[in-house]
Short mmCIF file of C-alpha atoms and ligand atoms in Angstrom, two decimals:
data_model
loop_
_atom_site.label_atom_id
_atom_site.label_comp_id
_atom_site.label_asym_id
_atom_site.label_seq_id
_atom_site.Cartn_x
_atom_site.Cartn_y
_atom_site.Cartn_z
CA MET A 11 245.09 101.24 205.77
CA ILE A 12 243.04 99.15 203.37
CA GLU A 13 240.87 102.10 202.36
CA LEU A 14 243.86 104.14 201.11
CA SER A 15 244.74 104.29 197.44
CA ALA A 16 248.47 104.27 196.63
CA ALA A 17 248.50 108.06 196.23
CA GLN A 18 246.66 108.51 199.53
CA ALA A 19 249.05 106.14 201.30
CA ILE A 20 252.02 108.12 199.96
CA ALA A 21 250.44 111.36 201.17
CA ALA A 22 249.89 109.83 204.62
CA ILE A 23 253.51 108.61 204.74
CA ASP A 24 254.78 112.03 203.67
CA ALA A 25 252.66 113.68 206.37
CA GLY A 26 254.16 111.35 208.98
CA GLU A 27 250.77 109.74 209.71
CA LEU A 28 251.73 106.35 208.32
CA ASP A 29 254.92 104.35 208.38
CA GLY A 30 256.06 102.91 205.04
CA SER A 31 257.34 99.66 206.57
CA GLU A 32 254.10 99.21 208.47
CA LEU A 33 252.14 99.56 205.25
CA PHE A 34 254.36 97.01 203.54
CA ALA A 35 254.04 94.58 206.46
CA PHE A 36 250.25 95.01 206.43
CA TYR A 37 250.00 94.11 202.74
CA ARG A 38 252.56 91.34 203.01
CA GLU A 39 250.49 89.66 205.69
CA ARG A 40 247.32 89.99 203.62
CA ALA A 41 249.10 88.75 200.49
CA VAL A 42 250.38 85.65 202.26
CA GLU A 43 247.05 84.93 203.92
CA HIS A 44 244.69 85.47 201.00
CA GLY A 45 246.76 85.53 197.82
CA GLY A 46 248.30 82.06 197.85
CA GLU A 47 247.28 78.64 196.57
CA LEU A 48 243.68 77.55 196.10
CA GLU A 49 244.20 74.55 198.43
CA ARG A 50 244.98 76.99 201.22
CA GLY A 51 241.89 79.04 200.54
CA GLY A 52 243.71 81.76 198.60
CA LEU A 53 242.80 83.50 195.38
CA ASN A 54 245.97 82.11 193.78
CA CYS A 55 246.79 85.58 192.51
CA PHE A 56 250.43 85.47 193.63
CA THR A 57 253.20 83.16 192.50
CA TRP A 58 255.73 84.65 194.92
CA THR A 59 255.50 87.01 197.88
CA SER A 60 258.35 88.93 199.43
CA PRO A 61 259.86 86.96 202.32
CA GLN A 62 260.64 90.13 204.21
CA VAL A 63 259.72 93.76 204.66
CA PRO A 64 262.40 95.74 202.82
CA ASP A 65 263.88 98.95 204.22
CA THR A 66 261.65 101.77 203.05
CA PRO A 67 263.37 103.03 199.91
CA ALA A 68 263.76 106.75 199.35
CA GLY A 69 261.79 108.33 196.53
CA PRO A 70 258.42 109.80 195.67
CA LEU A 71 256.60 106.44 195.94
CA ALA A 72 257.63 106.25 199.62
CA GLY A 73 257.98 102.45 199.86
CA VAL A 74 254.41 101.67 198.77
CA PRO A 75 254.21 97.96 197.94
CA LEU A 76 253.86 96.90 194.33
CA ALA A 77 252.66 93.63 192.80
CA VAL A 78 254.28 92.74 189.48
CA LYS A 79 253.06 90.38 186.77
CA ASP A 80 255.13 87.22 186.67
CA LEU A 81 256.48 87.91 183.16
CA PHE A 82 258.58 90.89 184.29
CA CYS A 83 262.11 89.69 184.99
CA THR A 84 263.04 90.41 188.60
CA GLN A 85 266.60 89.63 189.59
CA GLY A 86 266.89 86.62 191.90
CA VAL A 87 263.10 86.30 192.14
CA PRO A 88 261.11 83.65 190.21
CA SER A 89 259.94 85.06 186.85
CA GLN A 90 258.07 82.29 185.12
CA SER A 91 255.53 83.96 182.84
CA GLY A 92 252.94 81.47 184.03
CA SER A 93 254.82 78.64 182.31
CA ARG A 94 256.19 75.31 183.39
CA ILE A 95 259.05 75.80 180.96
CA LEU A 96 260.29 78.64 183.19
CA GLN A 97 259.45 77.04 186.51
CA ASP A 98 261.70 78.48 189.25
CA TYR A 99 263.65 80.53 186.70
CA LYS A 100 265.39 83.39 188.49
CA PRO A 101 266.71 85.98 186.06
CA PRO A 102 270.06 87.71 186.53
CA TYR A 103 268.56 91.15 185.84
CA THR A 104 265.40 93.21 186.34
CA ALA A 105 262.99 94.63 183.75
CA THR A 106 263.32 98.37 183.20
CA ALA A 107 259.67 99.05 184.13
CA VAL A 108 260.20 97.41 187.53
CA THR A 109 263.57 99.10 188.05
CA ARG A 110 262.01 102.49 187.33
CA LEU A 111 259.26 101.98 189.90
CA ARG A 112 261.72 100.68 192.48
CA GLU A 113 264.03 103.61 191.88
CA ALA A 114 261.03 105.87 192.45
CA GLY A 115 260.58 104.16 195.82
CA ALA A 116 258.13 101.28 195.28
CA GLY A 117 258.78 98.02 197.17
CA LEU A 118 258.44 94.64 195.44
CA LEU A 119 255.59 92.91 197.32
CA ALA A 120 254.72 90.00 195.05
CA LYS A 121 254.72 88.47 191.58
CA THR A 122 251.29 87.84 190.13
CA ASN A 123 249.72 84.90 188.35
CA GLN A 124 248.96 85.17 184.63
CA ASP A 125 248.04 83.17 181.57
CA GLU A 126 251.09 81.34 180.22
CA PHE A 127 253.20 83.84 178.25
CA ALA A 128 250.20 86.22 178.52
CA MET A 129 248.15 84.11 176.10
CA GLY A 130 244.60 84.10 177.35
CA SER A 131 241.69 86.11 178.72
CA SER A 132 240.95 84.31 181.96
CA THR A 133 244.24 83.40 183.74
CA GLU A 134 243.16 79.76 183.40
CA ASN A 135 246.10 79.08 181.06
CA SER A 136 248.60 79.45 183.92
CA ALA A 137 250.79 76.44 184.71
CA PHE A 138 250.25 77.40 188.36
CA GLY A 139 246.46 77.04 188.30
CA PRO A 140 243.73 79.64 187.81
CA THR A 141 243.25 82.83 189.80
CA LEU A 142 239.80 83.44 191.30
CA ASN A 143 237.77 86.61 190.89
CA PRO A 144 237.36 88.23 194.34
CA TRP A 145 233.84 89.43 193.42
CA ASP A 146 232.76 85.83 192.92
CA ARG A 147 235.20 82.98 193.45
CA THR A 148 233.42 80.73 190.96
CA ARG A 149 234.44 83.11 188.17
CA VAL A 150 237.61 84.11 186.35
CA PRO A 151 239.31 87.46 186.97
CA GLY A 152 239.87 87.98 183.25
CA GLY A 153 243.33 87.81 181.77
CA SER A 154 246.05 87.60 181.04
CA SER A 155 246.98 89.98 183.92
CA GLY A 156 244.31 88.31 186.09
CA GLY A 157 246.57 87.87 189.12
CA SER A 158 247.41 91.58 189.14
CA ALA A 159 243.76 92.60 188.74
CA ALA A 160 242.45 90.19 191.40
CA ALA A 161 245.16 91.26 193.87
CA VAL A 162 244.29 94.95 193.55
CA ALA A 163 240.52 94.35 193.64
CA ALA A 164 240.81 92.11 196.71
CA GLY A 165 242.97 94.68 198.51
CA LEU A 166 246.01 92.37 198.64
CA ALA A 167 248.21 94.96 196.93
CA PRO A 168 247.62 98.71 196.62
CA TRP A 169 248.47 98.57 192.92
CA ALA A 170 250.03 96.30 190.34
CA LEU A 171 251.97 96.23 187.12
CA GLY A 172 250.57 94.29 184.18
CA THR A 173 251.03 93.96 180.44
CA ASP A 174 248.60 94.28 177.57
CA THR A 175 249.08 92.77 174.12
CA GLY A 176 245.46 92.68 172.99
CA GLY A 177 243.57 93.63 176.15
CA SER A 178 245.35 91.91 179.03
CA ILE A 179 245.37 94.97 181.29
CA ARG A 180 242.01 96.46 180.33
CA GLN A 181 239.87 93.33 180.25
CA PRO A 182 240.89 91.93 183.69
CA ALA A 183 240.61 95.44 185.14
CA ALA A 184 237.02 95.57 183.84
CA MET A 185 236.17 92.11 185.19
CA CYS A 186 237.62 92.93 188.62
CA GLY A 187 236.16 96.44 188.97
CA ILE A 188 239.44 98.36 188.90
CA VAL A 189 241.30 100.76 186.58
CA GLY A 190 243.69 99.46 183.91
CA LEU A 191 245.71 101.55 181.47
CA LYS A 192 247.48 100.40 178.33
CA PRO A 193 249.82 103.23 177.36
CA THR A 194 250.86 104.28 173.84
CA TYR A 195 253.06 101.57 172.32
CA GLY A 196 256.70 102.40 173.00
CA SER A 197 256.15 104.72 175.93
CA VAL A 198 257.17 102.10 178.49
CA SER A 199 260.30 99.99 177.95
CA ARG A 200 259.79 96.31 177.17
CA PHE A 201 263.31 95.44 178.32
CA GLY A 202 263.09 92.45 180.65
CA MET A 203 259.47 91.66 179.84
CA ILE A 204 259.28 88.01 178.75
CA ALA A 205 257.98 88.57 175.22
CA PHE A 206 254.68 87.42 173.75
CA ALA A 207 254.16 89.59 170.63
CA SER A 208 256.80 92.30 170.61
CA SER A 209 255.04 94.75 168.28
CA LEU A 210 252.02 94.79 170.62
CA ASP A 211 253.26 94.10 174.18
CA GLN A 212 253.02 97.10 176.46
CA ALA A 213 253.36 97.43 180.25
CA GLY A 214 250.94 99.49 182.29
CA PRO A 215 249.24 100.05 185.64
CA LEU A 216 246.33 98.20 187.28
CA THR A 217 245.09 100.41 190.09
CA ARG A 218 242.15 101.25 192.31
CA ASP A 219 241.60 104.61 190.72
CA VAL A 220 242.60 106.88 187.86
CA THR A 221 244.92 109.04 189.98
CA ASP A 222 247.00 105.98 190.92
CA ALA A 223 247.18 104.98 187.25
CA ALA A 224 248.55 108.42 186.36
CA LEU A 225 250.99 108.32 189.25
CA MET A 226 252.39 104.94 188.27
CA LEU A 227 252.54 105.84 184.59
CA ARG A 228 254.50 108.99 185.41
CA HIS A 229 257.30 106.81 186.77
CA LEU A 230 257.09 104.17 184.05
CA VAL A 231 257.44 106.15 180.84
CA GLY A 232 260.66 107.11 179.12
CA ARG A 233 263.13 106.03 176.54
CA ASP A 234 265.35 103.12 177.47
CA PRO A 235 268.57 102.43 175.57
CA CYS A 236 267.91 98.70 176.15
CA ASP A 237 264.66 98.80 174.12
CA ALA A 238 265.06 100.25 170.63
CA THR A 239 261.27 100.62 170.26
CA SER A 240 260.94 102.75 173.38
CA LEU A 241 260.32 106.47 173.00
CA GLN A 242 260.78 109.59 175.03
CA PHE A 243 257.27 110.54 176.20
CA PRO A 244 256.77 114.06 174.80
CA HIS A 245 255.56 115.55 178.10
CA GLU A 246 255.28 114.95 181.83
CA ILE A 247 252.36 112.76 182.96
CA GLU A 248 250.13 114.99 185.10
CA LEU A 249 247.90 113.84 187.93
CA PRO A 250 244.34 114.25 186.64
CA SER A 251 242.16 117.04 187.97
CA ALA A 252 239.28 117.61 185.50
CA GLU A 253 235.85 117.79 187.03
CA ARG A 254 233.97 118.50 183.83
CA LEU A 255 234.16 117.36 180.24
CA ASP A 256 233.01 120.59 178.61
CA GLY A 257 234.03 120.75 174.99
CA VAL A 258 235.29 117.17 174.90
CA ARG A 259 234.06 115.35 171.78
CA LEU A 260 233.50 111.67 172.45
CA GLY A 261 233.09 109.19 169.64
CA VAL A 262 231.19 105.94 169.97
CA PRO A 263 232.25 103.57 167.18
CA THR A 264 229.27 101.89 165.57
CA GLU A 265 231.26 98.71 165.08
CA LEU A 266 232.40 98.46 168.73
CA SER A 267 229.33 99.41 170.66
CA ARG A 268 225.90 98.86 169.21
CA SER A 269 225.94 95.11 168.99
CA GLY A 270 229.48 94.12 169.74
CA GLY A 271 229.30 92.31 166.41
CA GLU A 272 230.22 88.69 166.71
CA ALA A 273 231.05 89.20 170.38
CA ALA A 274 227.36 89.67 171.31
CA MET A 275 227.31 92.21 174.12
CA GLU A 276 225.43 91.25 177.30
CA PRO A 277 222.44 93.48 178.15
CA GLY A 278 223.93 94.29 181.57
CA VAL A 279 227.08 95.60 179.89
CA ARG A 280 225.07 97.66 177.44
CA ALA A 281 223.05 99.24 180.28
CA CYS A 282 226.18 100.27 182.20
CA PHE A 283 227.79 101.61 179.02
CA GLU A 284 224.73 103.69 178.10
CA HIS A 285 224.69 105.06 181.64
CA ALA A 286 228.35 106.11 181.34
CA LEU A 287 227.54 107.91 178.08
CA GLU A 288 224.70 109.81 179.77
CA LEU A 289 226.98 110.83 182.63
CA ALA A 290 229.64 112.02 180.18
CA GLN A 291 227.04 114.22 178.50
CA GLU A 292 225.89 115.60 181.84
CA LEU A 293 229.52 116.54 182.47
CA GLY A 294 229.50 118.59 179.27
CA ALA A 295 230.90 116.18 176.68
CA SER A 296 229.31 115.82 173.27
CA VAL A 297 228.76 112.30 172.01
CA GLN A 298 228.68 111.33 168.36
CA GLU A 299 228.82 108.11 166.44
CA VAL A 300 232.06 107.39 164.53
CA GLN A 301 233.05 104.64 162.14
CA LEU A 302 235.94 102.22 162.42
CA PRO A 303 235.06 100.15 159.36
CA HIS A 304 237.94 97.67 159.72
CA ALA A 305 237.57 97.10 163.48
CA PRO A 306 235.45 93.95 163.01
CA HIS A 307 238.51 92.37 161.35
CA ALA A 308 240.86 93.27 164.19
CA LEU A 309 240.53 89.97 166.03
CA SER A 310 241.26 87.93 162.89
CA ALA A 311 244.32 90.04 162.11
CA TYR A 312 245.48 89.87 165.73
CA TYR A 313 245.23 86.07 165.81
CA VAL A 314 247.57 85.87 162.84
CA LEU A 315 250.05 88.56 163.93
CA ALA A 316 250.31 87.80 167.66
CA PRO A 317 250.86 84.03 167.19
CA ALA A 318 253.35 84.74 164.37
CA GLU A 319 255.43 86.91 166.67
CA ALA A 320 254.95 84.50 169.56
CA SER A 321 256.17 81.52 167.55
CA SER A 322 259.37 83.40 166.86
CA ASN A 323 259.80 84.75 170.42
CA LEU A 324 259.19 81.35 172.00
CA ALA A 325 261.88 79.65 169.92
CA ARG A 326 264.37 80.63 172.64
CA PHE A 327 262.84 78.16 175.10
CA ASP A 328 264.84 75.17 173.98
CA GLY A 329 265.98 73.63 177.25
CA VAL A 330 269.51 74.92 176.73
CA ARG A 331 269.49 78.43 178.04
CA TYR A 332 267.04 78.56 180.93
CA GLY A 333 264.27 76.82 182.77
CA LEU A 334 263.13 73.26 182.25
CA ARG A 335 265.25 70.62 180.50
CA ALA A 336 264.03 67.12 179.67
CA ASP A 337 265.75 64.31 181.62
CA ASP A 338 268.09 61.83 179.92
CA PRO A 339 267.63 62.97 176.32
CA ARG A 340 268.72 60.57 173.58
CA ASP A 341 270.17 63.41 171.55
CA LEU A 342 269.81 67.17 171.02
CA LEU A 343 266.60 66.99 169.01
CA ASP A 344 265.01 64.70 171.59
CA MET A 345 265.97 67.20 174.30
CA TYR A 346 264.40 70.13 172.40
CA THR A 347 261.27 68.19 171.56
CA ARG A 348 260.58 66.75 174.97
CA THR A 349 261.44 69.98 176.80
CA ARG A 350 258.97 71.94 174.70
CA HIS A 351 256.40 69.15 174.84
CA ASP A 352 256.50 69.05 178.63
CA GLY A 353 257.10 72.74 179.23
CA PHE A 354 254.43 74.44 177.14
CA GLY A 355 250.70 74.30 177.79
CA ALA A 356 247.99 73.63 175.19
CA GLU A 357 247.23 77.26 174.32
CA VAL A 358 250.90 78.10 173.81
CA LYS A 359 251.32 75.10 171.52
CA ARG A 360 248.21 76.15 169.59
CA ARG A 361 249.68 79.63 169.05
CA ILE A 362 253.08 78.28 168.00
CA MET A 363 251.38 76.10 165.40
CA LEU A 364 249.18 78.95 164.16
CA GLY A 365 252.15 81.33 164.03
CA THR A 366 254.59 79.03 162.26
CA TYR A 367 251.88 78.12 159.75
CA ALA A 368 251.08 81.78 159.04
CA LEU A 369 254.78 82.50 158.51
CA SER A 370 255.56 79.49 156.37
CA SER A 371 256.73 79.96 152.84
CA GLY A 372 253.84 80.02 150.40
CA TYR A 373 251.39 81.22 153.07
CA TYR A 374 253.31 84.20 154.43
CA ASP A 375 251.76 86.77 152.16
CA ALA A 376 248.26 85.30 152.26
CA TYR A 377 248.11 85.38 156.08
CA TYR A 378 250.84 87.45 157.72
CA GLY A 379 251.08 90.01 154.90
CA ARG A 380 247.33 90.44 154.70
CA ALA A 381 246.98 90.76 158.48
CA GLN A 382 249.63 93.49 158.44
CA ARG A 383 247.62 95.36 155.83
CA VAL A 384 244.48 95.07 157.97
CA ARG A 385 246.50 96.43 160.88
CA THR A 386 247.44 99.49 158.83
CA LYS A 387 243.79 100.00 157.84
CA ILE A 388 242.73 99.89 161.49
CA ALA A 389 245.34 102.49 162.45
CA GLN A 390 244.07 104.66 159.58
CA ASP A 391 240.46 104.24 160.76
CA PHE A 392 241.41 105.56 164.19
CA ALA A 393 243.38 108.46 162.69
CA ALA A 394 240.33 109.41 160.60
CA ALA A 395 238.00 109.15 163.62
CA PHE A 396 240.28 111.35 165.72
CA GLU A 397 239.83 114.13 163.17
CA SER A 398 236.26 114.57 164.37
CA VAL A 399 236.42 113.40 168.01
CA ASP A 400 238.93 113.72 170.86
CA LEU A 401 238.39 110.35 172.49
CA ILE A 402 236.62 107.09 171.71
CA LEU A 403 234.40 105.22 174.15
CA THR A 404 233.46 101.53 174.05
CA PRO A 405 232.60 98.89 176.63
CA THR A 406 235.86 97.18 177.65
CA ALA A 407 234.56 93.63 177.29
CA PRO A 408 231.33 92.22 175.84
CA GLY A 409 230.45 90.40 179.05
CA VAL A 410 231.08 90.32 182.80
CA ALA A 411 233.47 87.83 184.42
CA PHE A 412 232.52 84.36 183.22
CA ALA A 413 232.51 81.09 185.15
CA LEU A 414 235.73 79.13 185.61
CA GLY A 415 235.93 76.51 182.86
CA GLU A 416 233.14 78.09 180.82
CA LYS A 417 235.27 79.00 177.80
CA THR A 418 238.33 76.77 178.17
CA SER A 419 237.22 74.24 175.57
CA ASP A 420 236.26 76.88 172.99
CA PRO A 421 239.26 79.09 172.13
CA TRP A 422 237.31 81.36 169.77
CA SER A 423 234.72 82.27 172.42
CA MET A 424 237.64 83.09 174.75
CA TYR A 425 239.27 85.21 172.02
CA LEU A 426 236.03 87.19 171.60
CA SER A 427 236.56 88.65 175.11
CA ASP A 428 239.04 91.01 173.46
CA TYR A 429 236.77 92.17 170.64
CA PHE A 430 236.72 95.76 171.94
CA THR A 431 240.35 96.00 173.11
CA VAL A 432 242.36 94.46 170.27
CA PRO A 433 241.80 97.31 167.73
CA MET A 434 243.59 99.83 169.99
CA SER A 435 246.50 97.42 170.47
CA LEU A 436 246.92 96.99 166.71
CA ALA A 437 246.88 100.78 166.30
CA GLY A 438 249.37 101.27 169.16
CA ILE A 439 247.17 103.89 170.82
CA PRO A 440 246.51 104.35 174.56
CA ALA A 441 243.31 103.13 176.20
CA ILE A 442 242.08 102.98 179.77
CA SER A 443 239.36 100.88 181.37
CA ILE A 444 237.50 102.26 184.38
CA PRO A 445 234.68 100.58 186.28
CA CYS A 446 231.31 101.98 185.21
CA GLY A 447 228.96 100.02 187.42
CA LEU A 448 227.68 96.58 188.29
CA SER A 449 225.77 94.49 185.82
CA GLU A 450 222.51 93.55 187.49
CA GLU A 451 221.49 91.07 184.86
CA SER A 452 224.18 88.89 183.48
CA ASP A 453 223.12 86.55 180.68
CA ASP A 454 224.92 83.94 182.62
CA PRO A 455 222.41 81.59 184.28
CA SER A 456 224.72 80.64 187.17
CA PRO A 457 223.83 82.03 190.60
CA PRO A 458 224.42 85.73 191.30
CA ALA A 459 227.56 86.95 193.04
CA PRO A 460 227.72 86.02 196.75
CA HIS A 461 227.93 89.63 197.92
CA GLY A 462 224.39 90.04 196.59
CA GLY A 463 225.18 92.61 193.91
CA GLY A 464 226.07 92.25 190.28
CA LEU A 465 229.46 91.95 188.64
CA PRO A 466 231.67 94.84 187.53
CA VAL A 467 231.52 96.29 184.03
CA GLY A 468 234.25 98.46 182.50
CA VAL A 469 234.12 101.33 180.04
CA GLN A 470 237.10 101.85 177.75
CA ILE A 471 238.34 105.28 176.71
CA ALA A 472 240.90 105.46 173.89
CA GLY A 473 242.79 108.43 172.45
CA PRO A 474 245.46 109.23 169.88
CA ALA A 475 249.10 108.29 170.56
CA PHE A 476 250.56 110.21 173.54
CA SER A 477 247.17 111.63 174.58
CA GLU A 478 247.50 109.98 178.02
CA ASN A 479 247.07 113.24 179.94
CA ARG A 480 243.81 113.99 178.17
CA LEU A 481 242.69 110.39 178.55
CA LEU A 482 243.43 110.35 182.26
CA ASP A 483 241.65 113.65 182.81
CA ALA A 484 238.49 112.43 181.05
CA ALA A 485 238.64 109.11 182.91
CA TYR A 486 239.03 110.97 186.19
CA ALA A 487 236.01 113.20 185.60
CA LEU A 488 233.92 110.22 184.59
CA GLU A 489 235.18 108.15 187.52
CA ARG A 490 233.98 110.81 189.94
CA ALA A 491 230.58 111.01 188.29
CA ILE A 492 230.19 107.22 188.30
CA GLY A 493 231.23 106.86 191.95
CA PHE A 494 231.97 103.12 191.69
CA ASP A 495 232.52 101.33 195.01
CA GLY A 496 235.13 98.58 194.83
CA ALA A 497 235.00 97.77 198.56
CA PRO A 498 232.72 94.67 198.32
CA ALA A 499 235.52 92.76 196.54
CA ARG A 500 238.07 93.26 199.33
CA VAL A 501 238.82 90.24 201.46
N1 LIG B 3 243.54 87.56 175.28
C1 LIG B 3 244.43 87.98 174.25
C2 LIG B 3 245.31 86.82 173.85
O1 LIG B 3 245.09 85.77 174.34
C3 LIG B 3 245.25 89.15 174.70
C4 LIG B 3 246.29 88.76 175.67
C5 LIG B 3 247.17 89.89 176.06
O2 LIG B 3 246.82 91.06 175.92
N2 LIG B 3 248.34 89.55 176.55
O3 LIG B 3 246.20 86.93 173.07
#
């Protein structure tokens, strides 16, 4: 069963060769055995696993188990967004994205570990401890959807739901050797997603292959009356079928490929990326250089805008409405202060301070206003580039999975992990990461991965808003040509 993708498992169930409940029980057992706490030898990728095997629900997804990032509200099931302030919080309703997948027949297998409120690139900012990378347990799985990525890579869930604000689906997918898709902003409802930065947050699939990503996306998209920023996707999401890339014009942005700018791309990443470009050309695509002149400023703009929105969104965690409340407060202010002091981790506090500062009177225009203008420039850069190319290719992350603890004391070096993914988030456009090989030479001096090979590298493909079908087709053709084998990561 482990070798089946979600789409293959559904086909086997439909053909009567596999029983949906059996599949769920198989994954549940694996999830409990290998996905739990570090002390029990697990990857710590799950914060909750289903206590029972549900009746196989009707619908096109045929009961295939689904792992869901902790920050999606799931009725009666802990939804803690990786934070102590929401410890054991069980919401009274379920996020639309999860409801849609369940109505299509997916079964809720587990909730996955994440950086607190999705702030981070390594899953080390979780109040529930870090998740380990199944390729090498001394390394991070990336983040913030690291639990979802590790679970899929390790074969503890056939597929998983994550969210991406500045790279949190794509970057962990790259570091775990799986596929991650951030859809066009607004195409998937944010209702019931515990908010980080509302103008950037977007739900999407983390899967073994491109077909599964398309299949999940098909059931996720659509306007939701509960989310005013959600949109009707203009067409049906097709399952990809392209074998060639003839006539496809691929753009490689100078600013996001050659050097990786400040992010300093590792040689092993560069080699895999160059190889992917060669394969794309062999498949018939043309490759040309394009310019995104404002992309080098994306990270600076993002780290004003995202914390500004976060500081506002996180004001609701006051000890009154849900989650943690300080014991024996002297008065109301003392209760607020101590609840937030005890409930939030260091990174969240850092972002609240950055965000409130950027929004404060006298500084608002200098920081927030200017960052918004940079955001507009970046969107315009992409629009101009898409006049001469169909899709844009970059490495997903400048480096392979780094060692646990390596970047925790240096926030900026952690932030640089998202150098290649943040521009697309600011522009609201879709982007997918697919594995493009193993890096044989990491710059990292620590010992090589225990399975003897290198560590996974991802290539990112981005397109204009609502170009998901084209994006998935190109990713599919490239995926077949690359022939990446994710099996060594499975436990
Ligand atoms: N790593 C980035 C951050 O910390 C992006 C996180 C995300 O996409 N949720 O903000």
